[in-house]
Every structure is written in structure tokens, then in C-alpha cells.
Tab-separated table of C-alpha atoms and ligand atoms in Angstrom:
chain	number	residue	atom	x	y	z
A	1	MET	CA	85.855	120.828	6.985
A	2	LYS	CA	87.829	123.769	8.124
A	3	ILE	CA	88.487	124.876	11.580
A	4	MET	CA	88.486	128.592	12.351
A	5	GLY	CA	90.305	129.498	15.816
A	6	ILE	CA	89.021	131.673	17.899
A	7	VAL	CA	91.345	134.840	19.452
A	8	ASN	CA	89.453	137.201	21.092
A	9	VAL	CA	91.206	140.017	22.401
A	10	THR	CA	88.365	141.249	25.119
A	11	PRO	CA	87.964	141.648	28.510
A	12	ASP	CA	84.406	140.403	28.484
A	13	SER	CA	83.963	137.422	25.971
A	14	PHE	CA	81.774	134.859	27.796
A	15	SER	CA	84.492	131.991	27.654
A	16	ASP	CA	87.380	133.277	27.521
A	17	GLY	CA	87.204	136.926	28.477
A	18	GLY	CA	90.250	138.612	29.786
A	19	GLU	CA	92.646	135.622	28.760
A	20	PHE	CA	94.107	136.714	25.851
A	21	LEU	CA	93.746	140.776	26.430
A	22	ASP	CA	97.495	140.876	26.173
A	23	PRO	CA	98.743	141.355	22.656
A	24	ASP	CA	101.757	138.843	23.421
A	25	ARG	CA	99.663	136.431	25.184
A	26	ALA	CA	96.707	136.481	22.305
A	27	ILE	CA	99.457	135.876	19.304
A	28	THR	CA	100.978	132.930	21.534
A	29	HIS	CA	97.493	131.677	21.748
A	30	GLY	CA	96.975	132.283	18.170
A	31	HIS	CA	100.307	130.484	17.337
A	32	ARG	CA	99.180	127.462	19.648
A	33	LEU	CA	95.697	127.056	17.645
A	34	VAL	CA	97.588	127.137	14.423
A	35	ALA	CA	99.782	124.317	15.854
A	36	ALA	CA	96.894	122.555	16.859
A	37	GLY	CA	95.651	122.575	13.445
A	38	ALA	CA	93.284	125.820	12.890
A	39	ASP	CA	92.848	126.662	9.144
A	40	LEU	CA	92.250	130.089	9.838
A	41	LEU	CA	92.146	132.530	12.979
A	42	ASP	CA	89.269	134.874	13.889
A	43	ILE	CA	90.910	137.943	16.208
A	44	GLY	CA	87.466	139.798	17.736
A	45	GLY	CA	88.399	142.776	19.834
A	46	GLU	CA	84.581	143.204	21.124
A	47	SER	CA	82.406	141.050	22.794
A	48	THR	CA	79.027	139.973	21.407
A	49	ARG	CA	77.958	137.908	24.563
A	50	PRO	CA	74.145	138.866	25.533
A	51	GLY	CA	74.144	142.038	27.094
A	52	ALA	CA	77.610	142.943	26.129
A	53	ARG	CA	78.475	146.508	26.219
A	54	ALA	CA	79.432	148.064	23.247
A	55	VAL	CA	83.350	149.280	22.346
A	56	PRO	CA	84.426	152.283	21.124
A	57	ALA	CA	86.141	151.915	17.708
A	58	ALA	CA	89.440	153.279	18.714
A	59	GLU	CA	90.051	150.506	21.602
A	60	GLU	CA	88.679	147.872	19.283
A	61	LEU	CA	91.383	148.959	17.095
A	62	ALA	CA	93.913	149.209	20.023
A	63	ARG	CA	92.804	145.464	20.963
A	64	VAL	CA	93.080	143.918	17.464
A	65	THR	CA	95.608	145.779	15.312
A	66	PRO	CA	98.645	144.479	17.139
A	67	VAL	CA	97.195	140.555	17.454
A	68	VAL	CA	96.531	140.680	13.570
A	69	GLU	CA	100.232	142.020	12.664
A	70	GLY	CA	101.783	139.717	15.106
A	71	LEU	CA	99.666	136.316	13.374
A	72	ALA	CA	99.462	137.412	9.765
A	73	GLY	CA	101.521	135.394	7.438
A	74	THR	CA	101.007	132.494	10.566
A	75	ALA	CA	97.939	131.220	9.355
A	76	PRO	CA	94.766	133.224	7.193
A	77	ILE	CA	93.373	135.919	9.333
A	78	SER	CA	89.667	136.979	9.877
A	79	ILE	CA	88.737	139.873	11.543
A	80	ASP	CA	85.461	139.519	13.978
A	81	THR	CA	84.141	143.096	13.500
A	82	ALA	CA	80.989	145.223	12.766
A	83	LYS	CA	83.053	148.031	12.237
A	84	ALA	CA	84.343	149.379	8.979
A	85	GLU	CA	87.481	151.172	10.704
A	86	VAL	CA	88.501	147.793	12.362
A	87	ALA	CA	88.061	145.986	9.858
A	88	GLU	CA	90.243	148.418	7.345
A	89	ALA	CA	93.194	148.468	9.647
A	90	ALA	CA	92.840	144.826	10.021
A	91	ILE	CA	92.783	144.522	6.226
A	92	ALA	CA	96.065	146.458	6.129
A	93	ALA	CA	97.488	144.572	8.763
A	94	GLY	CA	96.549	141.244	7.032
A	95	ALA	CA	93.448	140.191	7.401
A	96	GLU	CA	91.678	138.451	4.580
A	97	MET	CA	88.203	137.764	5.888
A	98	VAL	CA	85.599	140.023	7.770
A	99	ASN	CA	83.476	138.352	9.635
A	100	ASP	CA	80.257	140.533	10.791
A	101	VAL	CA	77.791	139.442	13.098
A	102	THR	CA	75.473	142.260	11.902
A	103	ALA	CA	75.800	140.778	8.157
A	104	LEU	CA	76.902	144.190	7.120
A	105	SER	CA	73.702	146.016	8.522
A	106	GLY	CA	75.935	147.491	11.524
A	107	ASP	CA	78.079	149.778	9.795
A	108	PRO	CA	77.015	151.779	6.339
A	109	GLU	CA	80.795	151.798	5.244
A	110	MET	CA	81.228	147.899	5.597
A	111	ALA	CA	79.937	146.743	2.381
A	112	ALA	CA	81.813	148.815	0.277
A	113	LEU	CA	84.950	148.659	1.989
A	114	CYS	CA	84.760	144.617	1.641
A	115	ALA	CA	83.793	144.940	-1.706
A	116	GLU	CA	86.895	147.450	-2.433
A	117	ARG	CA	89.564	145.054	-0.731
A	118	GLY	CA	88.171	141.734	-2.161
A	119	VAL	CA	88.494	140.283	0.947
A	120	GLU	CA	86.036	137.062	2.189
A	121	VAL	CA	83.067	137.826	3.886
A	122	VAL	CA	80.934	135.925	6.429
A	123	LEU	CA	77.310	136.831	7.255
A	124	MET	CA	75.769	135.485	10.309
A	125	HIS	CA	72.419	136.062	11.185
A	126	MET	CA	71.237	137.579	14.840
A	127	LEU	CA	68.037	138.251	15.943
A	128	GLY	CA	68.027	141.971	17.473
A	129	SER	CA	71.205	142.780	19.087
A	130	PRO	CA	73.384	141.573	21.894
A	131	ARG	CA	71.918	143.740	24.230
A	132	THR	CA	68.314	141.946	23.723
A	133	MET	CA	69.006	139.029	21.704
A	134	GLN	CA	67.784	136.704	24.078
A	135	ASP	CA	64.813	138.356	25.365
A	136	ASP	CA	62.123	135.635	24.236
A	137	PRO	CA	63.621	135.319	20.690
A	138	ARG	CA	60.596	133.723	18.525
A	139	TYR	CA	60.500	132.396	15.176
A	140	GLY	CA	57.825	130.248	13.005
A	141	ASP	CA	60.301	128.157	11.324
A	142	VAL	CA	63.810	128.878	12.410
A	143	ALA	CA	65.787	127.456	9.772
A	144	ALA	CA	63.712	128.785	7.087
A	145	GLU	CA	63.404	132.080	8.338
A	146	VAL	CA	67.322	132.362	9.331
A	147	ARG	CA	68.517	131.146	5.781
A	148	ASP	CA	65.943	133.655	4.037
A	149	PHE	CA	67.312	136.826	6.257
A	150	LEU	CA	70.936	135.549	5.099
A	151	LEU	CA	70.165	134.932	1.253
A	152	GLY	CA	68.713	138.582	1.638
A	153	ARG	CA	71.715	139.889	3.034
A	154	VAL	CA	73.721	138.137	0.512
A	155	GLU	CA	72.117	139.950	-1.912
A	156	ARG	CA	72.407	143.503	-0.514
A	157	ALA	CA	76.338	142.278	-0.391
A	158	THR	CA	76.659	141.429	-3.980
A	159	GLY	CA	74.632	144.280	-4.832
A	160	ALA	CA	77.165	146.141	-2.831
A	161	GLY	CA	79.771	144.542	-5.154
A	162	ILE	CA	81.227	141.820	-3.365
A	163	ASP	CA	82.242	138.647	-4.817
A	164	PRO	CA	79.630	135.918	-4.199
A	165	ALA	CA	82.204	133.553	-4.531
A	166	ARG	CA	83.801	135.314	-1.437
A	167	ILE	CA	80.839	134.984	0.768
A	168	TRP	CA	80.221	132.824	3.626
A	169	ILE	CA	76.727	132.044	5.724
A	170	ASP	CA	76.647	131.205	9.426
A	171	PRO	CA	73.073	130.773	11.114
A	172	GLY	CA	74.223	132.373	14.698
A	173	ILE	CA	73.831	129.679	17.054
A	174	GLY	CA	73.322	131.852	20.289
A	175	PHE	CA	72.170	135.115	18.403
A	176	GLY	CA	68.856	135.275	19.459
A	177	LYS	CA	67.851	131.683	20.044
A	178	SER	CA	66.485	129.363	22.432
A	179	VAL	CA	68.200	125.750	23.153
A	180	GLU	CA	65.203	124.461	20.811
A	181	HIS	CA	66.382	127.102	17.958
A	182	ASN	CA	70.082	126.295	18.165
A	183	LEU	CA	69.109	122.625	18.028
A	184	GLU	CA	66.963	122.790	15.367
A	185	LEU	CA	69.889	125.487	13.168
A	186	LEU	CA	72.193	122.444	13.815
A	187	ARG	CA	70.036	119.900	12.646
A	188	SER	CA	69.143	121.659	9.523
A	189	THR	CA	72.650	122.793	8.585
A	190	ALA	CA	72.278	121.118	5.173
A	191	ILE	CA	69.366	123.785	4.383
A	192	PHE	CA	72.120	126.227	4.695
A	193	ALA	CA	74.502	124.078	2.661
A	194	GLN	CA	71.943	123.652	-0.207
A	195	THR	CA	72.189	127.176	-0.786
A	196	GLY	CA	75.620	126.664	-2.644
A	197	LEU	CA	77.241	129.161	-0.116
A	198	PRO	CA	79.815	127.856	1.830
A	199	VAL	CA	78.535	127.473	5.564
A	200	LEU	CA	80.268	128.258	9.327
A	201	VAL	CA	78.887	127.288	12.151
A	202	GLY	CA	79.977	128.474	15.927
A	203	PRO	CA	78.724	126.683	18.816
A	204	SER	CA	81.799	126.568	20.739
A	205	ARG	CA	81.020	126.690	24.381
A	206	LYS	CA	77.670	128.249	23.696
A	207	ALA	CA	74.790	128.561	26.655
A	208	PHE	CA	72.581	125.976	25.053
A	209	ILE	CA	75.413	123.303	25.631
A	210	GLY	CA	75.187	124.254	29.390
A	211	LYS	CA	71.505	124.003	29.418
A	212	LEU	CA	71.499	120.983	28.068
A	213	ASP	CA	74.143	119.562	30.589
A	214	ARG	CA	72.994	120.564	33.783
A	215	GLY	CA	74.140	124.198	34.053
A	216	ALA	CA	77.889	122.951	32.787
A	217	PRO	CA	79.901	126.000	33.000
A	218	GLU	CA	81.809	127.329	29.716
A	219	GLY	CA	84.837	125.820	30.288
A	220	GLN	CA	83.344	122.354	30.527
A	221	ARG	CA	81.475	122.226	27.408
A	222	LEU	CA	83.972	120.791	25.324
A	223	GLY	CA	81.807	117.531	24.824
A	224	GLY	CA	78.643	119.116	23.646
A	225	THR	CA	81.141	121.642	21.132
A	226	VAL	CA	82.625	118.563	19.396
A	227	ALA	CA	79.116	117.007	19.055
A	228	ALA	CA	77.883	120.363	17.737
A	229	CYS	CA	80.786	120.483	15.548
A	230	LEU	CA	79.908	117.056	14.118
A	231	ALA	CA	75.981	117.698	13.517
A	232	ALA	CA	77.087	120.296	11.603
A	233	MET	CA	79.816	118.502	9.491
A	234	ASN	CA	77.148	116.160	8.552
A	235	GLY	CA	74.902	118.559	7.415
A	236	GLY	CA	77.611	119.504	5.026
A	237	ALA	CA	79.268	123.165	7.059
A	238	ALA	CA	82.482	124.152	5.441
A	239	MET	CA	83.940	125.717	8.805
A	240	VAL	CA	83.328	125.411	12.344
A	241	ARG	CA	84.511	128.548	14.645
A	242	VAL	CA	86.027	127.097	17.697
A	243	HIS	CA	88.390	127.895	21.034
A	244	ASP	CA	89.517	124.286	21.628
A	245	VAL	CA	91.066	123.670	17.895
A	246	ALA	CA	93.230	121.043	18.748
A	247	PRO	CA	90.315	117.967	20.415
A	248	VAL	CA	87.700	119.530	18.053
A	249	ALA	CA	90.655	118.552	14.972
A	250	GLN	CA	90.758	115.164	16.214
A	251	ALA	CA	87.202	114.719	16.464
A	252	LEU	CA	86.819	115.705	12.986
A	253	ARG	CA	89.368	114.038	11.568
A	254	VAL	CA	88.174	110.511	13.070
A	255	ALA	CA	84.865	111.440	11.935
A	256	GLU	CA	85.820	112.094	8.320
A	257	ALA	CA	87.921	109.033	8.428
A	258	ILE	CA	85.079	106.677	9.606
A	259	GLU	CA	82.436	108.512	7.049
A	260	PRO	CA	84.359	110.440	4.276
A	261	VAL	CA	82.326	113.431	3.358
A	262	PRO	CA	83.104	114.959	0.122
A	263	PRO	CA	85.397	118.026	0.052
A	264	ARG	CA	83.841	121.211	-0.634
B	301	PMM	N1	79.827	133.393	17.961
B	301	PMM	C1	80.429	134.709	18.922
B	301	PMM	C2	81.308	135.761	17.888
B	301	PMM	N2	81.547	135.995	16.826
B	301	PMM	N3	81.101	134.627	14.754
B	301	PMM	C3	80.588	133.838	13.688
B	301	PMM	N4	80.656	134.094	12.192
B	301	PMM	N5	79.755	133.003	14.250
B	301	PMM	C4	79.391	132.740	15.460
B	301	PMM	O1	78.770	132.208	16.102
B	301	PMM	C5	80.196	133.767	16.379
B	301	PMM	C6	81.036	134.749	15.957
B	301	PMM	C7	80.559	134.581	20.291
B	301	PMM	O2	81.336	133.656	20.744
B	301	PMM	P1	82.560	134.099	21.293
B	301	PMM	O3	82.549	135.473	22.118
B	301	PMM	O4	83.101	132.812	22.196
B	301	PMM	O5	83.570	134.480	20.254
């Protein structure tokens, strides 16, 4: 299973906000993540934490472009953005993947851009918007609803000309989900893998881990992150998106050695 290392160039991401706002620090961090075992780096300039404020495109561009430029060539780069303008600049600077938490519904130009540039695309599920998503989220059957939503977005994406072989799906852990919803999605990773599309799962340091462990703060959620990544791996996920690459890489390596999973 692959590991996507997170480089958040933001003042307010929920667990590492402000740490890597300076481009040189973000680039150094990216190098460290690659040395620690990241197969890919996900660079983002807009926080999606619950209630986060929207960032103007110019500000997001100024944050991420030097970091993409500085890290391109070190590892494949994913740009975590919902804005076509930001994605376009990041692709020009060397990004090969667009990770859009709105599943291409945030910017009308995004699907065409991704199709035209031939990049990989991550379609993630979110209920509502970051401002409102944690206000009492409800589902009937969360796994089936999230899967069906994602399959609908895949259809839209391929309809816009995106190569189906370049599409990833992500259940969006923490994006409009209660603790029980997140657990059910992790438990149901196989339902997503059965679509035949590669599955990305992003549980790293998220609030549900703190809620399950006596309110543990963001910096003390590594054990829970590892447990969630192993559950995703066992369900057939192809990649996890994490902050703490070295310990997760070690856990996955050991788990794979104990019980080899067929390579995707
Ligand atoms: N989570 C966050 C941001 N981007 N992208 C994908 N595809 N999946 C996720 O779960 C996801 C994401 C929020 O976490 P962060 O603020 O620590 O980056």
C-alpha cells in the first residue's frame, strides 16, 4: 500500500497549521517525508478543518507554488485544492495529481483542466461544506451512500473526459461524519475497493481518534492513526494520507509482512 505524505502550507490546518507556512520549512518537511517512506506528497494551501475560512486563490497560489516547485522531482506531487487556478499552476510546477475534496464540484473549470492535463484525480466525499459539515451529519447507510455519491462523481468526471484509469476515490473521513460514521466507513473499506477504483483513505490525526481516546489532542493521535490505516489496508485501500509517515510506513510494512496483501 502507498503512503501519501501531507505538506500543509497553511496557518490553520487542524493538526499542523502554521508549522510549514514558510516555503523553505515546507520543502524541508517534504524531503523528510520522502526519506521516511512517502510515495507521494500532497501539498495543500487551504485548510479544510471544520469551520475554516475560505482562502482567496491568489493567497493559496502564493503558498503552494514555491513548495510544489521545490519538491517536484523528489516524489510525485499531489495538489490538494478545489480551485482550478491553483491546480493549473501546481500542474505547471510539476504536480501530477489533483486532490479535490469537493470531488470536482467546487470549481466549474476543474474537471476540464484535469482532463486536458491528463493528471490523476482524487474524488473525495464531503457532506455539505467545511463550514457546516460537522453540524449533525446524518445518513441511512453511510457506506452505501458515500460509495454511490462517489460513483456519481466518477461518472461526471469521465463524462468530462477524465481517464477512468486516473481516478481515485476517497470516503472523506471526518468530512461531515460522526465518530460512528467514520468507524463504519473504515470498517467498510472493502465496499469502496470493490468498485475497482483505487481507494485513498485519510484518517490521520482526525477528531474521531481524540473522541475515542479521552480527548487526545491532535499531536497525540498517532496510535489511532496507525490503527485506522491498518483497517483501511485490510479493506483493500491502495493509499493512506498521513502526517506521520515514518511510523505509519513501519506499521504497514510489518502488517504486510505478517499477512501479505495482494498488490493492487
Ligand atoms: N483530509 C484533509 C485534507 N485533505 N484530502 C483527501 N483526499 N482525503 C482526506 O481525508 C483529506 C484531504 C484534512 O486533513 P488535514 O487538514 O490534516 O490535511
